[in-house]
Amino acid sequence: MSNERIRNKELLGKIMSAEEASTLIKDGMVIGASGFTPSGYPKAVPFALAERVKATDEKMKLTLYSGASLGPEVDGAWAEAGIIAKRLPYQTNGTLRKEINAGNVEYLDMHLSHSTQYVSYGVLPKVDVAIVEALAITEEGHIIPTTAIGNTPTFIKSAEKVIVEINTSKPMALEGMADIYMTENPPYRQPIPITKPDQRIGTTYIECGLDKIAAIVETDLKDKARPLTPTDDVSRKISENILKFFRKEVAEGRLPKNLLPLQSGVGSVANAVLYGLCDSEFENLTCYTEVVQDSMLELVRCGKANLLSTTSISASPEGTEKFIEEIDFFKDKIILRPQEISNNPEVARRIGIIAMNTALEIDIYGNVNSTHVMGSKMMNGIGGSGDFARNASITIFTTAATAKGGDISSIVPMVSHVDHTEHDVMVIVTDQGVADLRGLSPKERALTIINNCVHPDYKPMLLDYYNRAMENGAKHTPHILDEALSWHSRFQKTGSMKIEK
Amino acid sequence: MSNERIRNKELLGKIMSAEEASTLIKDGMVIGASGFTPSGYPKAVPFALAERVKATDEKMKLTLYSGASLGPEVDGAWAEAGIIAKRLPYQTNGTLRKEINAGNVEYLDMHLSHSTQYVSYGVLPKVDVAIVEALAITEEGHIIPTTAIGNTPTFIKSAEKVIVEINTSKPMALEGMADIYMTENPPYRQPIPITKPDQRIGTTYIECGLDKIAAIVETDLKDKARPLTPTDDVSRKISENILKFFRKEVAEGRLPKNLLPLQSGVGSVANAVLYGLCDSEFENLTCYTEVVQDSMLELVRCGKANLLSTTSISASPEGTEKFIEEIDFFKDKIILRPQEISNNPEVARRIGIIAMNTALEIDIYGNVNSTHVMGSKMMNGIGGSGDFARNASITIFTTAATAKGGDISSIVPMVSHVDHTEHDVMVIVTDQGVADLRGLSPKERALTIINNCVHPDYKPMLLDYYNRAMENGAKHTPHILDEALSWHSRFQKTGSMKIEK
């Protein structure tokens, strides 16, 4: 490997194969992996481990910590090999999801910013081995991260041993994007000195040290990036509705002309909103978010945004290629922060983030379910949405008004699981319209949501539920408890939330 | 009135009766009242207004903003007179509660720290008239507050006119306890310079100015303070369980010996915990909270705590008398902050608050209902519990394991309303025991809660529900949706959650 990648000759003796490095991982260990939203995660070593266990039937049960979701070489391969006992704080892998919902993996679906603290406070067991992807290792043994920071600084600090995967598919030009700043534990914690998204406050490397590095593996495996989600009509309508809302806020003096720092979840709606901003009159936008996808890169490319503060760059395969080609253009326009900083409530509250995240379902009083299909089945997880939603200046949740070809109404009498309470949810946007819930009582919210956001097929049904609930008992948040979850039960029994005629 | 109370002679001409001042309040107005948890709220003018409307049948519908709950001269008298159209962000009054649950008052049950922002961002209509209790008015027309700050600085800033009630029952010796620091709106907001509860960062007065003051009313009415709640056996057991938990955290190195800044809700359990700390080995405690009751004053008196940072002092009548007698002792040991600062997520996260609040009911996966009886009926409101719970280093919720003489289990299969999600709730303490949920998956949480916290009468029923849910479908968060809320329905129908034999 080049001197640029490994800057201390002492480390050359630690270079080994992925198979060899994987033998450092023993049954019962806690593993901390770099990576956030299939970006910057270790690939060669985790995959080699899974292959070995599959081939040998070796006894192996691990606890796996990460920043957020990892690629199939970890979450998929490990779930297939049956070696994950416990997983946190987030995942999006199909195979792993099946194992979680089959009850075979204990999954902690956590606020991402809590995950850092749980490790640094000692609430969670210490990391035995951290496996981290790197661009390079410095003379002092510190890690130059690739395209995601996540919890890597915390895991390295907590770990006994560190396995480094030097990924030569990621260009050295990425060096300098990282801005590593860590907080002390209370009572020694100081204010995080960020008042604007573009402030750099830390180092470009993650502290590690020569001694902790137990193995170095060279790889050129690319991140298994998510394919680009095409923008459909529903997403486009949601995007138009959000832009309308922004225009109203600016016109009424509640938002500056260049809005406030944008946080956006992932997926087709998020993409549509950001592409919509590219074609809009808004300028000088900033982003303070956890993931940058193709559409957010485009926001910079089209000149609408000056800066992206994030913990991960996770574009599609073609978007990644384009990004790498234009790396010199982007270099001073992206700051990669640890998720303790990108998702920190202190910063979110101070800079007044506009949080835009996706809901699985929303109820007529504004409670949001982001995680559980029909109350029990884990989809992905809450991710950073709660970190941002609670502390943002405006918290927006988006959803298509219906799902499953119209058999599910995304607006229901009562959600089957609550991830964001009525107290946190400020604005709901569907393809049908906008419900600005701020300043409204529960009853006012119900009528606003039903009138503005619900699909016409379900509007009479929801109105009927609400009207009968009003006659049923206490009238602060009218409900009929025997019926509140009946839409979900009906779907489970008949395949549709609609009432059979 | 003395020169000490009104320090600018120009203002003397604005002194009038409460009845006269109340005529400044017109139908349709938005009123911002000082006060937080029956402390420091205006009494004479609101009461005079209610009396007049009751006597004359004058048309009057008002929107009432406050810091938190107000005394019967406002919330009670106004609800009786039928003049509250809308109320936020918190209340505890019996008469008002009835009107809310009858559907006659639109009530916004909000995070207290959001209420400040909603006014300063312009999301809520501006305040027409602020009615504020004061110790004195300065030469410049600024307000020296009494025993609560709440949202008063924000309301005065927003208001067209200010009515000041100079309350001579509150001694001038209180002057100096207030520490008024306001945040700018984003994007201009700076870090709040607090790293320890004892730091003073602002002024001892609230900015107002001579011109805004429209009326001055003299009164000596005392706050209708809540009576002291006696400590019962159940509260004592909860307190012992919390202390056991603290000892374990200290022993295992997760908390310093003097713990971290304590935030405590109100009521008998909160009192029992704080009295329990008085009799414990813990020393050099600090408090960063929103309300100081008798037990927290006692924590200072007994030498265990050095400092109380709060937005309100709200002791019992006898506790208030004692506090006033000892005012010189307490003067440099209490800091009264605006609720934007006392409840600020930035500060809560940074200093690592230990948040202790009360739940109405909790489900087996750790979701907490703090507000809604049987899903629909408003009790009081979420208050500041969410501000603290989401951002604390440790979030504890307490409840007696049963209510209504055993006919209600406070632990249920699914809560009928969620105020604090499974993602926020870390530790549950009942008289039966402690469930430390940190680091546990939903299934692990369920068994820990059922085994440690549930009353023996309900344990087999909950285990039976959980076991059948495990056979029912997806096993991440096992539920039987048709049955999840059946315990509540059964209580509504039979008066007990127990199954009839």
mmCIF file with all atom_site columns, C-alpha atoms in Angstrom, chain B residues 287-458:
data_model
loop_
_atom_site.group_PDB
_atom_site.id
_atom_site.type_symbol
_atom_site.label_atom_id
_atom_site.label_alt_id
_atom_site.label_comp_id
_atom_site.label_asym_id
_atom_site.label_entity_id
_atom_site.label_seq_id
_atom_site.pdbx_PDB_ins_code
_atom_site.Cartn_x
_atom_site.Cartn_y
_atom_site.Cartn_z
_atom_site.occupancy
_atom_site.B_iso_or_equiv
_atom_site.pdbx_formal_charge
_atom_site.auth_seq_id
_atom_site.auth_comp_id
_atom_site.auth_asym_id
_atom_site.auth_atom_id
_atom_site.pdbx_PDB_model_num
ATOM 1   C CA . CYS B 1 287 ? -30.940 20.844 40.712 1.00 0.00 ? 287 CYS B CA 1
ATOM 2   C CA . TYR B 1 288 ? -31.816 22.143 37.254 1.00 0.00 ? 288 TYR B CA 1
ATOM 3   C CA . THR B 1 289 ? -35.547 21.968 37.160 1.00 0.00 ? 289 THR B CA 1
ATOM 4   C CA . GLU B 1 290 ? -38.747 23.885 36.431 1.00 0.00 ? 290 GLU B CA 1
ATOM 5   C CA . VAL B 1 291 ? -40.506 23.864 39.833 1.00 0.00 ? 291 VAL B CA 1
ATOM 6   C CA . VAL B 1 292 ? -39.166 23.989 43.343 1.00 0.00 ? 292 VAL B CA 1
ATOM 7   C CA . GLN B 1 293 ? -41.531 22.575 45.948 1.00 0.00 ? 293 GLN B CA 1
ATOM 8   C CA . ASP B 1 294 ? -41.135 22.110 49.708 1.00 0.00 ? 294 ASP B CA 1
ATOM 9   C CA . SER B 1 295 ? -39.012 19.006 49.357 1.00 0.00 ? 295 SER B CA 1
ATOM 10  C CA . MET B 1 296 ? -36.470 20.680 47.092 1.00 0.00 ? 296 MET B CA 1
ATOM 11  C CA . LEU B 1 297 ? -36.171 23.619 49.490 1.00 0.00 ? 297 LEU B CA 1
ATOM 12  C CA . GLU B 1 298 ? -35.592 21.009 52.186 1.00 0.00 ? 298 GLU B CA 1
ATOM 13  C CA . LEU B 1 299 ? -32.777 19.521 50.109 1.00 0.00 ? 299 LEU B CA 1
ATOM 14  C CA . VAL B 1 300 ? -30.959 22.849 50.428 1.00 0.00 ? 300 VAL B CA 1
ATOM 15  C CA . ARG B 1 301 ? -31.937 23.325 54.049 1.00 0.00 ? 301 ARG B CA 1
ATOM 16  C CA . CYS B 1 302 ? -30.539 19.911 55.012 1.00 0.00 ? 302 CYS B CA 1
ATOM 17  C CA . GLY B 1 303 ? -27.286 20.801 53.287 1.00 0.00 ? 303 GLY B CA 1
ATOM 18  C CA . LYS B 1 304 ? -27.449 18.163 50.562 1.00 0.00 ? 304 LYS B CA 1
ATOM 19  C CA . ALA B 1 305 ? -27.956 20.576 47.662 1.00 0.00 ? 305 ALA B CA 1
ATOM 20  C CA . ASN B 1 306 ? -26.062 23.761 47.045 1.00 0.00 ? 306 ASN B CA 1
ATOM 21  C CA . LEU B 1 307 ? -28.165 25.309 44.390 1.00 0.00 ? 307 LEU B CA 1
ATOM 22  C CA . LEU B 1 308 ? -31.578 25.234 42.758 1.00 0.00 ? 308 LEU B CA 1
ATOM 23  C CA . SER B 1 309 ? -32.009 26.467 39.213 1.00 0.00 ? 309 SER B CA 1
ATOM 24  C CA . THR B 1 310 ? -35.714 26.706 38.408 1.00 0.00 ? 310 THR B CA 1
ATOM 25  C CA . THR B 1 311 ? -38.363 28.847 36.772 1.00 0.00 ? 311 THR B CA 1
ATOM 26  C CA . SER B 1 312 ? -40.752 28.743 39.724 1.00 0.00 ? 312 SER B CA 1
ATOM 27  C CA . ILE B 1 313 ? -40.848 28.454 43.494 1.00 0.00 ? 313 ILE B CA 1
ATOM 28  C CA . SER B 1 314 ? -44.128 26.828 44.399 1.00 0.00 ? 314 SER B CA 1
ATOM 29  C CA . ALA B 1 315 ? -44.172 25.587 47.964 1.00 0.00 ? 315 ALA B CA 1
ATOM 30  C CA . SER B 1 316 ? -47.195 24.755 50.128 1.00 0.00 ? 316 SER B CA 1
ATOM 31  C CA . PRO B 1 317 ? -48.746 27.601 52.148 1.00 0.00 ? 317 PRO B CA 1
ATOM 32  C CA . GLU B 1 318 ? -46.734 26.633 55.235 1.00 0.00 ? 318 GLU B CA 1
ATOM 33  C CA . GLY B 1 319 ? -43.650 25.950 53.114 1.00 0.00 ? 319 GLY B CA 1
ATOM 34  C CA . THR B 1 320 ? -43.924 29.390 51.526 1.00 0.00 ? 320 THR B CA 1
ATOM 35  C CA . GLU B 1 321 ? -44.184 31.058 54.925 1.00 0.00 ? 321 GLU B CA 1
ATOM 36  C CA . LYS B 1 322 ? -41.081 29.229 56.114 1.00 0.00 ? 322 LYS B CA 1
ATOM 37  C CA . PHE B 1 323 ? -39.229 30.054 52.876 1.00 0.00 ? 323 PHE B CA 1
ATOM 38  C CA . ILE B 1 324 ? -40.041 33.753 53.245 1.00 0.00 ? 324 ILE B CA 1
ATOM 39  C CA . GLU B 1 325 ? -38.733 33.737 56.819 1.00 0.00 ? 325 GLU B CA 1
ATOM 40  C CA . GLU B 1 326 ? -35.474 32.179 55.602 1.00 0.00 ? 326 GLU B CA 1
ATOM 41  C CA . ILE B 1 327 ? -35.191 34.269 52.483 1.00 0.00 ? 327 ILE B CA 1
ATOM 42  C CA . ASP B 1 328 ? -31.697 35.537 53.318 1.00 0.00 ? 328 ASP B CA 1
ATOM 43  C CA . PHE B 1 329 ? -30.450 31.971 53.577 1.00 0.00 ? 329 PHE B CA 1
ATOM 44  C CA . PHE B 1 330 ? -31.961 31.003 50.228 1.00 0.00 ? 330 PHE B CA 1
ATOM 45  C CA . LYS B 1 331 ? -31.213 34.175 48.313 1.00 0.00 ? 331 LYS B CA 1
ATOM 46  C CA . ASP B 1 332 ? -27.946 33.089 46.701 1.00 0.00 ? 332 ASP B CA 1
ATOM 47  C CA . LYS B 1 333 ? -29.019 29.449 46.427 1.00 0.00 ? 333 LYS B CA 1
ATOM 48  C CA . ILE B 1 334 ? -31.902 29.857 43.990 1.00 0.00 ? 334 ILE B CA 1
ATOM 49  C CA . ILE B 1 335 ? -31.741 31.087 40.400 1.00 0.00 ? 335 ILE B CA 1
ATOM 50  C CA . LEU B 1 336 ? -35.068 31.855 38.720 1.00 0.00 ? 336 LEU B CA 1
ATOM 51  C CA . ARG B 1 337 ? -34.769 31.500 34.940 1.00 0.00 ? 337 ARG B CA 1
ATOM 52  C CA . PRO B 1 338 ? -37.210 31.959 32.060 1.00 0.00 ? 338 PRO B CA 1
ATOM 53  C CA . GLN B 1 339 ? -38.695 28.595 31.043 1.00 0.00 ? 339 GLN B CA 1
ATOM 54  C CA . GLU B 1 340 ? -36.983 28.937 27.670 1.00 0.00 ? 340 GLU B CA 1
ATOM 55  C CA . ILE B 1 341 ? -33.760 28.472 29.664 1.00 0.00 ? 341 ILE B CA 1
ATOM 56  C CA . SER B 1 342 ? -34.866 26.202 32.525 1.00 0.00 ? 342 SER B CA 1
ATOM 57  C CA . ASN B 1 343 ? -36.410 23.763 30.039 1.00 0.00 ? 343 ASN B CA 1
ATOM 58  C CA . ASN B 1 344 ? -34.032 24.250 27.147 1.00 0.00 ? 344 ASN B CA 1
ATOM 59  C CA . PRO B 1 345 ? -32.984 21.049 25.333 1.00 0.00 ? 345 PRO B CA 1
ATOM 60  C CA . GLU B 1 346 ? -29.540 22.537 24.719 1.00 0.00 ? 346 GLU B CA 1
ATOM 61  C CA . VAL B 1 347 ? -28.832 22.924 28.414 1.00 0.00 ? 347 VAL B CA 1
ATOM 62  C CA . ALA B 1 348 ? -30.558 19.687 29.443 1.00 0.00 ? 348 ALA B CA 1
ATOM 63  C CA . ARG B 1 349 ? -28.427 17.688 27.023 1.00 0.00 ? 349 ARG B CA 1
ATOM 64  C CA . ARG B 1 350 ? -25.200 19.483 27.873 1.00 0.00 ? 350 ARG B CA 1
ATOM 65  C CA . ILE B 1 351 ? -25.345 19.301 31.649 1.00 0.00 ? 351 ILE B CA 1
ATOM 66  C CA . GLY B 1 352 ? -26.798 15.784 31.536 1.00 0.00 ? 352 GLY B CA 1
ATOM 67  C CA . ILE B 1 353 ? -29.905 16.228 33.617 1.00 0.00 ? 353 ILE B CA 1
ATOM 68  C CA . ILE B 1 354 ? -31.413 13.298 35.527 1.00 0.00 ? 354 ILE B CA 1
ATOM 69  C CA . ALA B 1 355 ? -35.091 13.702 34.642 1.00 0.00 ? 355 ALA B CA 1
ATOM 70  C CA . MET B 1 356 ? -37.624 12.274 37.100 1.00 0.00 ? 356 MET B CA 1
ATOM 71  C CA . ASN B 1 357 ? -41.260 12.561 36.092 1.00 0.00 ? 357 ASN B CA 1
ATOM 72  C CA . THR B 1 358 ? -44.545 10.840 36.814 1.00 0.00 ? 358 THR B CA 1
ATOM 73  C CA . ALA B 1 359 ? -46.466 8.599  34.426 1.00 0.00 ? 359 ALA B CA 1
ATOM 74  C CA . LEU B 1 360 ? -50.197 7.981  34.391 1.00 0.00 ? 360 LEU B CA 1
ATOM 75  C CA . GLU B 1 361 ? -49.592 4.619  32.747 1.00 0.00 ? 361 GLU B CA 1
ATOM 76  C CA . ILE B 1 362 ? -46.748 2.773  31.062 1.00 0.00 ? 362 ILE B CA 1
ATOM 77  C CA . ASP B 1 363 ? -46.881 -0.121 28.640 1.00 0.00 ? 363 ASP B CA 1
ATOM 78  C CA . ILE B 1 364 ? -44.820 -3.273 28.589 1.00 0.00 ? 364 ILE B CA 1
ATOM 79  C CA . TYR B 1 365 ? -42.537 -1.829 25.894 1.00 0.00 ? 365 TYR B CA 1
ATOM 80  C CA . GLY B 1 366 ? -41.803 1.361  27.850 1.00 0.00 ? 366 GLY B CA 1
ATOM 81  C CA . ASN B 1 367 ? -44.128 3.904  26.234 1.00 0.00 ? 367 ASN B CA 1
ATOM 82  C CA . VAL B 1 368 ? -45.426 6.441  28.747 1.00 0.00 ? 368 VAL B CA 1
ATOM 83  C CA . ASN B 1 369 ? -48.781 8.193  28.966 1.00 0.00 ? 369 ASN B CA 1
ATOM 84  C CA . SER B 1 370 ? -48.547 11.280 31.191 1.00 0.00 ? 370 SER B CA 1
ATOM 85  C CA . THR B 1 371 ? -51.676 13.115 30.178 1.00 0.00 ? 371 THR B CA 1
ATOM 86  C CA . HIS B 1 372 ? -54.738 11.218 28.941 1.00 0.00 ? 372 HIS B CA 1
ATOM 87  C CA . VAL B 1 373 ? -57.019 9.134  31.178 1.00 0.00 ? 373 VAL B CA 1
ATOM 88  C CA . MET B 1 374 ? -58.326 6.239  29.055 1.00 0.00 ? 374 MET B CA 1
ATOM 89  C CA . GLY B 1 375 ? -56.944 7.844  25.900 1.00 0.00 ? 375 GLY B CA 1
ATOM 90  C CA . SER B 1 376 ? -59.326 10.793 25.720 1.00 0.00 ? 376 SER B CA 1
ATOM 91  C CA . LYS B 1 377 ? -59.667 12.656 28.997 1.00 0.00 ? 377 LYS B CA 1
ATOM 92  C CA . MET B 1 378 ? -57.035 15.303 29.718 1.00 0.00 ? 378 MET B CA 1
ATOM 93  C CA . MET B 1 379 ? -55.582 15.183 33.211 1.00 0.00 ? 379 MET B CA 1
ATOM 94  C CA . ASN B 1 380 ? -53.142 18.120 33.356 1.00 0.00 ? 380 ASN B CA 1
ATOM 95  C CA . GLY B 1 381 ? -50.705 18.104 30.470 1.00 0.00 ? 381 GLY B CA 1
ATOM 96  C CA . ILE B 1 382 ? -47.196 17.088 29.463 1.00 0.00 ? 382 ILE B CA 1
ATOM 97  C CA . GLY B 1 383 ? -45.663 20.234 30.964 1.00 0.00 ? 383 GLY B CA 1
ATOM 98  C CA . GLY B 1 384 ? -41.900 20.246 30.827 1.00 0.00 ? 384 GLY B CA 1
ATOM 99  C CA . SER B 1 385 ? -41.496 16.485 31.139 1.00 0.00 ? 385 SER B CA 1
ATOM 100 C CA . GLY B 1 386 ? -40.832 16.077 27.423 1.00 0.00 ? 386 GLY B CA 1
ATOM 101 C CA . ASP B 1 387 ? -38.303 18.909 27.307 1.00 0.00 ? 387 ASP B CA 1
ATOM 102 C CA . PHE B 1 388 ? -36.297 17.107 29.954 1.00 0.00 ? 388 PHE B CA 1
ATOM 103 C CA . ALA B 1 389 ? -37.024 13.452 29.127 1.00 0.00 ? 389 ALA B CA 1
ATOM 104 C CA . ARG B 1 390 ? -35.789 13.553 25.530 1.00 0.00 ? 390 ARG B CA 1
ATOM 105 C CA . ASN B 1 391 ? -32.582 15.333 26.304 1.00 0.00 ? 391 ASN B CA 1
ATOM 106 C CA . ALA B 1 392 ? -31.615 14.107 29.770 1.00 0.00 ? 392 ALA B CA 1
ATOM 107 C CA . SER B 1 393 ? -28.713 11.779 30.446 1.00 0.00 ? 393 SER B CA 1
ATOM 108 C CA . ILE B 1 394 ? -31.077 9.530  32.426 1.00 0.00 ? 394 ILE B CA 1
ATOM 109 C CA . THR B 1 395 ? -34.844 9.658  31.994 1.00 0.00 ? 395 THR B CA 1
ATOM 110 C CA . ILE B 1 396 ? -36.804 8.081  34.834 1.00 0.00 ? 396 ILE B CA 1
ATOM 111 C CA . PHE B 1 397 ? -40.575 7.693  34.970 1.00 0.00 ? 397 PHE B CA 1
ATOM 112 C CA . THR B 1 398 ? -42.295 6.773  38.205 1.00 0.00 ? 398 THR B CA 1
ATOM 113 C CA . THR B 1 399 ? -45.778 5.487  38.951 1.00 0.00 ? 399 THR B CA 1
ATOM 114 C CA . ALA B 1 400 ? -47.554 3.498  41.612 1.00 0.00 ? 400 ALA B CA 1
ATOM 115 C CA . ALA B 1 401 ? -48.021 0.005  40.167 1.00 0.00 ? 401 ALA B CA 1
ATOM 116 C CA . THR B 1 402 ? -51.795 0.287  40.576 1.00 0.00 ? 402 THR B CA 1
ATOM 117 C CA . ALA B 1 403 ? -54.424 3.014  40.883 1.00 0.00 ? 403 ALA B CA 1
ATOM 118 C CA . LYS B 1 404 ? -58.107 3.211  41.917 1.00 0.00 ? 404 LYS B CA 1
ATOM 119 C CA . GLY B 1 405 ? -57.671 0.805  44.786 1.00 0.00 ? 405 GLY B CA 1
ATOM 120 C CA . GLY B 1 406 ? -56.107 -1.815 42.549 1.00 0.00 ? 406 GLY B CA 1
ATOM 121 C CA . ASP B 1 407 ? -58.684 -1.696 39.757 1.00 0.00 ? 407 ASP B CA 1
ATOM 122 C CA . ILE B 1 408 ? -56.241 -0.051 37.377 1.00 0.00 ? 408 ILE B CA 1
ATOM 123 C CA . SER B 1 409 ? -52.839 -1.501 36.573 1.00 0.00 ? 409 SER B CA 1
ATOM 124 C CA . SER B 1 410 ? -50.479 1.357  35.750 1.00 0.00 ? 410 SER B CA 1
ATOM 125 C CA . ILE B 1 411 ? -48.617 -1.102 33.516 1.00 0.00 ? 411 ILE B CA 1
ATOM 126 C CA . VAL B 1 412 ? -50.763 -2.111 30.560 1.00 0.00 ? 412 VAL B CA 1
ATOM 127 C CA . PRO B 1 413 ? -50.288 -4.006 27.282 1.00 0.00 ? 413 PRO B CA 1
ATOM 128 C CA . MET B 1 414 ? -50.458 -0.773 25.280 1.00 0.00 ? 414 MET B CA 1
ATOM 129 C CA . VAL B 1 415 ? -50.865 2.760  26.608 1.00 0.00 ? 415 VAL B CA 1
ATOM 130 C CA . SER B 1 416 ? -53.969 4.590  25.433 1.00 0.00 ? 416 SER B CA 1
ATOM 131 C CA . HIS B 1 417 ? -51.935 7.703  24.617 1.00 0.00 ? 417 HIS B CA 1
ATOM 132 C CA . VAL B 1 418 ? -48.199 8.236  24.179 1.00 0.00 ? 418 VAL B CA 1
ATOM 133 C CA . ASP B 1 419 ? -46.390 11.284 25.541 1.00 0.00 ? 419 ASP B CA 1
ATOM 134 C CA . HIS B 1 420 ? -42.937 9.747  25.872 1.00 0.00 ? 420 HIS B CA 1
ATOM 135 C CA . THR B 1 421 ? -41.971 7.020  23.431 1.00 0.00 ? 421 THR B CA 1
ATOM 136 C CA . GLU B 1 422 ? -40.020 3.844  24.047 1.00 0.00 ? 422 GLU B CA 1
ATOM 137 C CA . HIS B 1 423 ? -37.050 5.686  22.533 1.00 0.00 ? 423 HIS B CA 1
ATOM 138 C CA . ASP B 1 424 ? -37.022 8.275  25.325 1.00 0.00 ? 424 ASP B CA 1
ATOM 139 C CA . VAL B 1 425 ? -37.927 6.262  28.405 1.00 0.00 ? 425 VAL B CA 1
ATOM 140 C CA . MET B 1 426 ? -34.851 4.798  30.090 1.00 0.00 ? 426 MET B CA 1
ATOM 141 C CA . VAL B 1 427 ? -35.819 3.729  33.586 1.00 0.00 ? 427 VAL B CA 1
ATOM 142 C CA . ILE B 1 428 ? -39.199 2.852  35.107 1.00 0.00 ? 428 ILE B CA 1
ATOM 143 C CA . VAL B 1 429 ? -39.673 2.839  38.840 1.00 0.00 ? 429 VAL B CA 1
ATOM 144 C CA . THR B 1 430 ? -42.782 1.653  40.678 1.00 0.00 ? 430 THR B CA 1
ATOM 145 C CA . ASP B 1 431 ? -43.340 0.618  44.287 1.00 0.00 ? 431 ASP B CA 1
ATOM 146 C CA . GLN B 1 432 ? -42.679 -2.929 43.041 1.00 0.00 ? 432 GLN B CA 1
ATOM 147 C CA . GLY B 1 433 ? -39.204 -2.255 41.677 1.00 0.00 ? 433 GLY B CA 1
ATOM 148 C CA . VAL B 1 434 ? -36.940 -0.805 38.985 1.00 0.00 ? 434 VAL B CA 1
ATOM 149 C CA . ALA B 1 435 ? -36.798 -1.622 35.268 1.00 0.00 ? 435 ALA B CA 1
ATOM 150 C CA . ASP B 1 436 ? -33.635 -0.264 33.684 1.00 0.00 ? 436 ASP B CA 1
ATOM 151 C CA . LEU B 1 437 ? -34.579 -0.378 30.009 1.00 0.00 ? 437 LEU B CA 1
ATOM 152 C CA . ARG B 1 438 ? -31.393 1.088  28.607 1.00 0.00 ? 438 ARG B CA 1
ATOM 153 C CA . GLY B 1 439 ? -29.788 -1.187 26.054 1.00 0.00 ? 439 GLY B CA 1
ATOM 154 C CA . LEU B 1 440 ? -32.739 -3.579 25.945 1.00 0.00 ? 440 LEU B CA 1
ATOM 155 C CA . SER B 1 441 ? -34.749 -4.684 22.927 1.00 0.00 ? 441 SER B CA 1
ATOM 156 C CA . PRO B 1 442 ? -38.569 -4.438 23.103 1.00 0.00 ? 442 PRO B CA 1
ATOM 157 C CA . LYS B 1 443 ? -38.940 -8.086 24.148 1.00 0.00 ? 443 LYS B CA 1
ATOM 158 C CA . GLU B 1 444 ? -36.252 -7.745 26.809 1.00 0.00 ? 444 GLU B CA 1
ATOM 159 C CA . ARG B 1 445 ? -37.952 -4.573 28.026 1.00 0.00 ? 445 ARG B CA 1
ATOM 160 C CA . ALA B 1 446 ? -41.327 -6.285 28.285 1.00 0.00 ? 446 ALA B CA 1
ATOM 161 C CA . LEU B 1 447 ? -40.033 -9.092 30.469 1.00 0.00 ? 447 LEU B CA 1
ATOM 162 C CA . THR B 1 448 ? -38.011 -6.702 32.637 1.00 0.00 ? 448 THR B CA 1
ATOM 163 C CA . ILE B 1 449 ? -40.994 -4.432 33.225 1.00 0.00 ? 449 ILE B CA 1
ATOM 164 C CA . ILE B 1 450 ? -43.390 -7.318 33.873 1.00 0.00 ? 450 ILE B CA 1
ATOM 165 C CA . ASN B 1 451 ? -40.989 -9.023 36.260 1.00 0.00 ? 451 ASN B CA 1
ATOM 166 C CA . ASN B 1 452 ? -39.807 -5.946 38.150 1.00 0.00 ? 452 ASN B CA 1
ATOM 167 C CA . CYS B 1 453 ? -42.526 -3.299 38.139 1.00 0.00 ? 453 CYS B CA 1
ATOM 168 C CA . VAL B 1 454 ? -45.983 -4.843 37.872 1.00 0.00 ? 454 VAL B CA 1
ATOM 169 C CA . HIS B 1 455 ? -48.317 -5.504 40.807 1.00 0.00 ? 455 HIS B CA 1
ATOM 170 C CA . PRO B 1 456 ? -48.660 -9.267 41.511 1.00 0.00 ? 456 PRO B CA 1
ATOM 171 C CA . ASP B 1 457 ? -52.392 -9.133 40.691 1.00 0.00 ? 457 ASP B CA 1
ATOM 172 C CA . TYR B 1 458 ? -51.615 -8.148 37.097 1.00 0.00 ? 458 TYR B CA 1
#
